[in-house]
Amino acid sequence: MNINLKRGVIYLCLMMLTSVCITHLIFDARDAVVGVIFTLTALSIPVLTTPGARYNYLIISALLFSAVYTFYCINVFNIFPGIDAVRYYDFLLSNNSLNEILSGAVARMAAMHENGMTEGPGSFFIFGAPVHIFYSLMPTKDPFYIIIFNFIFKLMSIAAMSRLFFNVSSVDFRCVLISLIIVSPTFNYFSSVFGKDIFIFFLTILLALALVDFCKTQGNVVRLFKAVMILMLAGYCFLLRPYSPVTALLYVVFTLEYYRTMKFITLGAFFILMLAAFFKSILLIINWPMIFAFMYMAPNPAQWMNYEGFTLLPALCVIVTVVLLLIRTIKYTTLILDPRLMSSIMCVLIYSAVMTLVGFYAIRTDYTFGSVGDAVFRKQLLIMPLVIFSILLYLRTYASGISDEEN
């Protein structure tokens, strides 16, 4: 077994064991969640920091901020942000065993087939299975325990991202990048509500990591085994969120530095969008650059409604980012447009094209100027690491120090 996979499994088991112990010792669910969050944060410091790195203090500070902000979200915001969250919880309450969930999934697919439709079991069953397994370890089915589930996979995602970006960034750059991802209000908010966003984010990063490892694997038998595992994981990701495997491929192309391939993919995305615009709606071409901009500026700071509730801190972060970018552009007239920066921006551009098409086919009302089909704030989450990566690269004032190989 790969040493990183071993460490990941041990890390996951340790966090699960700690969570189970604390939740059975503290009877109040909300108090137990807070205790688990701060305990897991402390346990994660040696896992997520790099021995000898001079910016480890940034990661430690970010982890503490993340725990505090999650605590704030628990006490201020509704754990059910929308109707889907309520339905996920109702699904959990209505199924008492994994066998019921699997039987229901098979029955749904059979009913769809009888009606002439070919569909999967649905995200309620796909997401409901791991959530049910997790809740079977909890003392009750209190909705607040989902925060522990999300927090565990948030920490697992951070560890996976650190490994994924290992070959394309130096230790110092990676520490800053991981710290900014950890403190991201978007990342922390979605870990404190009842939903599948953090879980699918982890699976997407895990799929990307598995694909990168597969590309470097020698031996036909081992490659065949890994290929089967990757196909199963990709299928599961697809059933949860259909565009997540495509997002994982973008991470792979960026991580393996396939810059020429990235150019062809960008041209292909533009061509497909042009065809869709020609046959469907010219608004697709108009909305694409808007959605690309929203990937960097979501939630929109120009809308006053975003300065209240859970979008307040993300909107303020967008303003700070814009100010920093303006200062960088005005003060230093020379921009460092190296392949990594261009590749990261193209990844976000391609992802925006995918979101444009998803918005067009998913929207239930008339497709209009600026239509996305769903909240950009949520859709931004999967590509957020590359958004932050590209911003950090743009803010550089010198070219060295990005990769360990260059130092």
Coordinates of C-alpha atoms in Angstrom, one line a residue:
M1 CA 0.0 0.0 0.0
N2 CA 1.2 3.5 -0.9
I3 CA 2.8 5.2 2.2
N4 CA 0.7 8.3 1.7
L5 CA -2.5 6.2 1.5
K6 CA -1.5 4.5 4.7
R7 CA -1.0 7.8 6.5
G8 CA -4.3 9.0 5.1
V9 CA -6.2 6.0 6.4
I10 CA -4.5 6.2 9.8
Y11 CA -5.3 10.0 10.0
L12 CA -9.0 9.3 9.1
C13 CA -9.3 6.5 11.6
L14 CA -7.7 8.6 14.4
M15 CA -10.1 11.5 13.7
M16 CA -13.1 9.2 13.6
L17 CA -12.1 7.4 16.9
T18 CA -11.5 10.8 18.6
S19 CA -14.9 12.1 17.4
V20 CA -16.8 9.0 18.6
C21 CA -15.2 9.1 22.0
I22 CA -16.0 12.8 22.5
T23 CA -19.6 12.6 21.3
H24 CA -20.3 9.7 23.6
L25 CA -18.8 11.6 26.6
I26 CA -20.5 14.9 26.0
F27 CA -24.3 14.5 25.7
D28 CA -25.2 17.9 24.3
A29 CA -24.6 17.6 20.5
R30 CA -23.6 21.2 20.0
D31 CA -21.1 21.2 22.8
A32 CA -19.7 17.8 21.6
V33 CA -19.2 19.2 18.1
V34 CA -17.2 22.2 19.5
G35 CA -15.1 19.9 21.5
V36 CA -14.4 17.6 18.5
I37 CA -13.5 20.6 16.3
F38 CA -10.9 22.0 18.6
T39 CA -9.5 18.5 19.4
L40 CA -9.2 17.6 15.8
T41 CA -7.6 20.9 15.0
A42 CA -4.9 20.2 17.6
L43 CA -4.3 16.7 16.3
S44 CA -4.0 17.9 12.7
I45 CA -1.2 20.4 13.4
P46 CA 1.7 17.8 13.1
V47 CA -0.1 16.3 10.0
L48 CA -0.6 19.4 8.0
T49 CA 2.6 21.2 8.8
T50 CA 6.0 20.5 7.2
P51 CA 9.0 19.8 9.5
G52 CA 11.4 22.7 9.3
A53 CA 9.2 25.0 7.2
R54 CA 9.5 28.6 8.2
Y55 CA 5.8 29.4 7.5
N56 CA 4.4 26.6 9.6
Y57 CA 3.0 29.3 12.0
L58 CA 0.7 30.4 9.2
I59 CA -0.8 27.0 8.9
I60 CA -1.2 26.7 12.7
S61 CA -2.8 30.2 12.8
A62 CA -5.1 29.3 9.9
L63 CA -6.2 26.1 11.6
L64 CA -7.1 27.9 14.8
F65 CA -9.0 30.6 12.8
S66 CA -10.8 27.8 11.0
A67 CA -11.9 26.2 14.3
V68 CA -13.0 29.5 15.7
Y69 CA -14.9 30.6 12.6
T70 CA -16.6 27.2 12.4
F71 CA -17.7 27.6 16.0
Y72 CA -19.1 31.1 15.0
C73 CA -21.0 29.6 12.1
I74 CA -22.5 26.9 14.3
N75 CA -23.9 29.4 16.7
V76 CA -25.0 32.1 14.2
F77 CA -26.1 30.5 10.9
N78 CA -28.8 28.0 10.2
I79 CA -27.4 24.5 9.8
F80 CA -30.1 23.9 7.1
P81 CA -29.3 26.6 4.5
G82 CA -31.9 25.4 2.0
I83 CA -34.5 22.9 1.1
D84 CA -31.9 20.3 -0.1
A85 CA -30.3 20.3 3.4
V86 CA -33.7 19.6 5.0
R87 CA -34.3 16.8 2.5
Y88 CA -30.9 15.2 3.2
Y89 CA -31.6 15.2 6.9
D90 CA -35.2 13.8 6.4
F91 CA -33.6 11.1 4.3
L92 CA -31.3 10.3 7.1
L93 CA -34.2 10.1 9.6
S94 CA -36.3 7.9 7.3
N95 CA -33.7 5.2 6.8
N96 CA -32.6 3.1 9.7
S97 CA -30.1 0.8 8.0
L98 CA -27.7 0.8 5.1
N99 CA -29.7 -2.1 3.6
E100 CA -32.7 0.2 3.4
I101 CA -30.7 2.9 1.5
L102 CA -29.3 0.4 -1.0
S103 CA -32.7 -1.2 -1.5
G104 CA -34.2 2.2 -2.1
A105 CA -31.5 3.1 -4.6
V106 CA -32.2 -0.1 -6.6
A107 CA -35.9 0.5 -6.5
R108 CA -35.5 4.0 -7.7
M109 CA -33.4 3.0 -10.7
A110 CA -35.8 0.2 -11.5
A111 CA -38.7 2.7 -11.4
M112 CA -36.8 5.1 -13.7
H113 CA -36.1 2.2 -16.1
E114 CA -39.7 1.3 -16.3
N115 CA -40.5 4.9 -17.2
G116 CA -38.0 4.8 -20.0
M117 CA -35.3 6.9 -18.2
T118 CA -31.8 5.8 -17.4
E119 CA -30.6 7.5 -14.3
G120 CA -28.5 6.8 -11.2
P121 CA -29.9 6.2 -7.8
G122 CA -29.8 10.0 -7.0
S123 CA -27.6 12.1 -4.7
F124 CA -29.8 11.4 -1.7
F125 CA -28.9 7.7 -1.8
I126 CA -25.3 8.3 -2.9
F127 CA -24.6 10.8 -0.2
G128 CA -26.9 9.2 2.3
A129 CA -24.9 6.0 2.5
P130 CA -21.6 7.4 4.0
V131 CA -23.7 9.8 6.2
H132 CA -25.7 6.9 7.5
I133 CA -22.5 5.0 8.3
F134 CA -21.1 8.0 10.1
Y135 CA -24.3 8.6 12.1
S136 CA -24.3 4.9 13.1
L137 CA -21.2 5.7 15.2
M138 CA -22.9 8.8 16.8
P139 CA -25.1 8.6 19.9
T140 CA -28.1 10.2 18.1
K141 CA -29.1 11.5 14.7
D142 CA -28.8 15.1 15.8
P143 CA -28.2 17.3 12.7
F144 CA -25.2 19.1 14.3
Y145 CA -23.1 15.9 14.1
I146 CA -22.9 16.5 10.3
I147 CA -20.4 19.3 11.2
I148 CA -18.0 16.7 12.5
F149 CA -18.4 14.7 9.3
N150 CA -17.7 17.8 7.2
F151 CA -14.8 18.9 9.4
I152 CA -13.1 15.6 9.2
F153 CA -13.3 15.6 5.4
K154 CA -12.2 19.3 5.3
L155 CA -9.0 18.3 7.1
M156 CA -8.5 15.3 4.9
S157 CA -9.0 17.6 1.9
I158 CA -6.3 20.0 3.1
A159 CA -3.9 17.1 3.6
A160 CA -4.7 15.8 0.1
M161 CA -4.2 19.2 -1.5
S162 CA -0.8 19.7 0.2
R163 CA 0.3 16.4 -1.4
L164 CA -1.3 17.2 -4.7
F165 CA 0.6 20.5 -5.1
F166 CA 3.9 19.1 -3.8
N167 CA 5.6 19.0 -7.2
V168 CA 4.4 22.4 -8.5
S169 CA 5.2 24.6 -5.5
S170 CA 8.0 25.2 -3.0
V171 CA 7.5 24.5 0.7
D172 CA 7.1 28.2 1.5
F173 CA 4.6 28.9 -1.3
R174 CA 2.6 25.8 -0.4
C175 CA 2.4 26.8 3.3
V176 CA 1.0 30.2 2.3
L177 CA -1.4 28.6 -0.2
I178 CA -2.7 25.9 2.2
S179 CA -3.1 28.6 4.9
L180 CA -5.3 30.7 2.7
I181 CA -7.4 27.7 1.7
I182 CA -7.9 26.8 5.3
V183 CA -9.0 30.3 6.3
S184 CA -11.3 30.6 3.3
P185 CA -14.8 31.7 4.6
T186 CA -16.4 29.7 1.8
F187 CA -14.6 26.5 2.8
N188 CA -15.4 27.0 6.5
Y189 CA -19.0 27.9 5.9
F190 CA -19.9 24.8 3.9
S191 CA -18.2 22.6 6.5
S192 CA -20.7 24.0 9.1
V193 CA -24.0 23.2 7.3
F194 CA -25.9 20.0 6.4
G195 CA -24.7 19.3 2.8
K196 CA -22.5 17.3 0.5
D197 CA -20.2 20.1 -0.7
I198 CA -17.2 19.4 1.5
F199 CA -17.5 15.7 1.0
I200 CA -17.5 16.0 -2.8
F201 CA -14.7 18.5 -2.6
F202 CA -12.6 15.9 -0.8
L203 CA -13.5 13.2 -3.3
T204 CA -12.6 15.5 -6.2
I205 CA -9.1 16.2 -4.7
L206 CA -8.7 12.5 -3.9
L207 CA -9.6 11.5 -7.5
A208 CA -7.1 14.0 -8.8
L209 CA -4.4 12.7 -6.5
A210 CA -5.2 9.1 -7.5
L211 CA -4.9 10.0 -11.2
V212 CA -1.6 11.7 -10.7
D213 CA -0.3 8.7 -8.8
F214 CA -1.6 6.4 -11.6
C215 CA 0.3 8.4 -14.2
K216 CA 3.5 7.7 -12.3
T217 CA 2.8 4.0 -11.6
Q218 CA 5.0 1.3 -13.1
G219 CA 3.8 -2.3 -13.7
N220 CA 0.8 -3.5 -15.7
V221 CA -0.9 -5.4 -12.8
V222 CA -0.6 -2.5 -10.4
R223 CA -1.8 0.0 -13.0
L224 CA -4.8 -2.2 -13.8
F225 CA -5.8 -2.4 -10.2
K226 CA -5.5 1.3 -9.7
A227 CA -7.4 2.0 -12.9
V228 CA -10.3 -0.1 -11.6
M229 CA -10.3 1.8 -8.3
I230 CA -10.1 5.2 -10.1
L231 CA -13.1 4.3 -12.3
M232 CA -15.1 3.4 -9.3
L233 CA -14.2 6.6 -7.5
A234 CA -14.9 8.7 -10.6
G235 CA -18.2 7.0 -11.0
Y236 CA -19.1 7.8 -7.4
C237 CA -18.0 11.4 -7.9
F238 CA -20.1 11.6 -11.1
L239 CA -23.2 10.4 -9.3
L240 CA -22.7 13.0 -6.5
R241 CA -21.9 15.9 -8.8
P242 CA -21.5 15.2 -12.5
Y243 CA -18.9 17.8 -13.3
S244 CA -16.5 16.8 -10.4
P245 CA -14.5 14.3 -12.5
V246 CA -13.8 17.0 -15.1
T247 CA -12.6 19.2 -12.3
A248 CA -10.3 16.5 -11.0
L249 CA -8.8 16.2 -14.5
L250 CA -8.1 19.9 -14.5
Y251 CA -6.1 19.5 -11.3
V252 CA -4.2 16.6 -12.9
V253 CA -3.3 18.5 -16.0
F254 CA -2.2 21.5 -13.9
T255 CA -0.2 19.4 -11.4
L256 CA 1.6 17.3 -14.1
E257 CA 2.3 20.5 -16.0
Y258 CA 0.8 19.5 -19.3
Y259 CA 0.8 23.0 -20.6
R260 CA 0.3 22.2 -24.2
T261 CA -2.6 19.9 -23.3
M262 CA -4.1 22.7 -21.3
K263 CA -4.1 25.0 -24.4
F264 CA -5.9 22.4 -26.5
I265 CA -8.4 21.9 -23.7
T266 CA -9.1 25.6 -23.5
L267 CA -9.6 25.8 -27.3
G268 CA -11.8 22.8 -27.2
A269 CA -13.9 24.4 -24.4
F270 CA -14.3 27.5 -26.5
F271 CA -15.3 25.6 -29.6
I272 CA -17.9 23.5 -27.7
L273 CA -19.3 26.7 -26.1
M274 CA -19.5 28.4 -29.6
L275 CA -21.4 25.4 -31.0
A276 CA -23.8 25.4 -28.0
A277 CA -24.2 29.2 -28.4
F278 CA -24.9 28.8 -32.2
F279 CA -27.6 26.1 -31.7
K280 CA -29.0 27.1 -28.3
S281 CA -28.4 30.7 -27.1
I282 CA -25.8 33.4 -27.8
L283 CA -26.0 34.3 -24.1
L284 CA -23.7 31.3 -23.4
I285 CA -20.8 33.2 -24.9
I286 CA -21.7 36.4 -23.1
N287 CA -22.1 34.7 -19.7
W288 CA -18.9 32.7 -19.9
P289 CA -16.5 35.6 -19.1
M290 CA -19.0 36.8 -16.4
I291 CA -18.9 33.4 -14.7
F292 CA -15.1 33.3 -15.0
A293 CA -15.0 36.7 -13.2
F294 CA -17.4 35.5 -10.6
M295 CA -15.1 32.6 -9.8
Y296 CA -12.7 35.2 -8.5
M297 CA -15.3 37.6 -7.1
A298 CA -18.0 35.5 -5.5
P299 CA -20.0 36.6 -3.7
N300 CA -20.4 39.8 -5.8
P301 CA -19.3 42.7 -3.6
A302 CA -21.4 45.1 -5.7
Q303 CA -24.6 43.6 -4.3
W304 CA -25.6 44.9 -0.9
M305 CA -27.4 41.7 0.0
N306 CA -24.0 40.0 0.2
Y307 CA -23.0 42.2 3.2
E308 CA -25.3 40.3 5.5
G309 CA -25.4 36.7 6.7
F310 CA -22.8 34.1 5.8
T311 CA -21.7 36.0 2.7
L312 CA -20.4 39.0 4.6
L313 CA -16.9 37.8 5.3
P314 CA -16.4 36.3 1.8
A315 CA -17.5 39.6 0.2
L316 CA -15.0 41.5 2.4
C317 CA -12.3 39.0 1.3
V318 CA -13.1 39.7 -2.3
I319 CA -12.7 43.4 -1.7
V320 CA -9.3 42.9 0.0
T321 CA -8.2 40.6 -2.9
V322 CA -9.2 43.2 -5.5
V323 CA -7.3 46.0 -3.7
L324 CA -4.2 43.8 -3.5
L325 CA -4.4 43.0 -7.2
L326 CA -4.8 46.7 -8.0
I327 CA -1.8 47.7 -5.9
R328 CA 0.3 44.9 -7.4
T329 CA -0.7 46.0 -10.9
I330 CA -0.1 49.7 -10.4
K331 CA 3.1 49.5 -8.2
Y332 CA 4.9 46.8 -10.3
T333 CA 4.4 47.4 -14.0
T334 CA 6.2 44.1 -14.9
L335 CA 3.9 41.0 -14.6
I336 CA 5.4 37.5 -14.3
L337 CA 3.3 35.5 -16.8
D338 CA 5.0 32.2 -16.5
P339 CA 3.4 28.8 -17.5
R340 CA 2.1 28.0 -14.0
L341 CA 0.1 31.3 -13.8
M342 CA -1.3 30.9 -17.3
S343 CA -2.1 27.3 -16.7
S344 CA -3.9 28.0 -13.4
I345 CA -6.0 30.8 -15.0
M346 CA -6.9 28.5 -18.0
C347 CA -8.1 25.8 -15.5
V348 CA -10.4 28.4 -14.0
L349 CA -11.5 29.5 -17.4
I350 CA -12.3 25.9 -18.5
Y351 CA -14.1 25.3 -15.3
S352 CA -16.2 28.4 -15.9
A353 CA -17.1 27.1 -19.4
V354 CA -18.3 23.9 -17.8
M355 CA -20.3 25.9 -15.2
T356 CA -21.8 27.9 -18.1
L357 CA -23.1 24.8 -19.8
V358 CA -24.2 23.3 -16.5
G359 CA -26.1 26.5 -15.7
F360 CA -27.8 26.5 -19.1
Y361 CA -29.0 22.9 -19.0
A362 CA -29.9 22.9 -15.3
I363 CA -31.8 26.2 -15.0
R364 CA -35.5 25.8 -14.6
T365 CA -36.6 29.2 -15.8
D366 CA -35.6 31.3 -18.9
Y367 CA -31.9 31.5 -19.5
T368 CA -31.0 35.2 -19.2
F369 CA -28.0 37.5 -19.0
G370 CA -25.8 36.5 -16.0
S371 CA -27.7 33.2 -15.4
V372 CA -25.7 30.5 -13.8
G373 CA -28.4 28.1 -12.8
D374 CA -27.3 28.0 -9.1
A375 CA -25.3 29.9 -6.6
V376 CA -21.8 30.7 -7.9
F377 CA -20.7 30.9 -4.3
R378 CA -21.3 27.1 -4.0
K379 CA -19.9 26.2 -7.5
Q380 CA -16.7 28.2 -6.8
L381 CA -15.8 25.7 -4.0
L382 CA -14.4 22.9 -6.2
I383 CA -12.0 25.2 -8.1
M384 CA -11.2 27.5 -5.2
P385 CA -7.6 26.1 -4.6
L386 CA -6.6 27.0 -8.2
V387 CA -8.3 30.4 -7.9
I388 CA -6.1 31.1 -4.8
F389 CA -3.1 29.6 -6.5
S390 CA -3.4 31.9 -9.6
I391 CA -3.9 35.0 -7.4
L392 CA -0.8 34.2 -5.4
L393 CA 1.2 33.7 -8.6
Y394 CA -0.1 37.0 -9.9
L395 CA 0.9 38.8 -6.7
R396 CA 4.5 37.7 -7.0
T397 CA 7.1 40.4 -7.6
Y398 CA 9.9 37.9 -8.5
A399 CA 9.9 34.6 -10.4
S400 CA 12.0 32.4 -8.1
G401 CA 10.8 30.4 -5.1
I402 CA 7.7 28.7 -6.7
S403 CA 9.0 25.2 -7.0
D404 CA 11.5 23.3 -4.9
E405 CA 13.1 22.2 -8.1
E406 CA 14.0 25.8 -8.9
N407 CA 15.6 26.5 -5.6

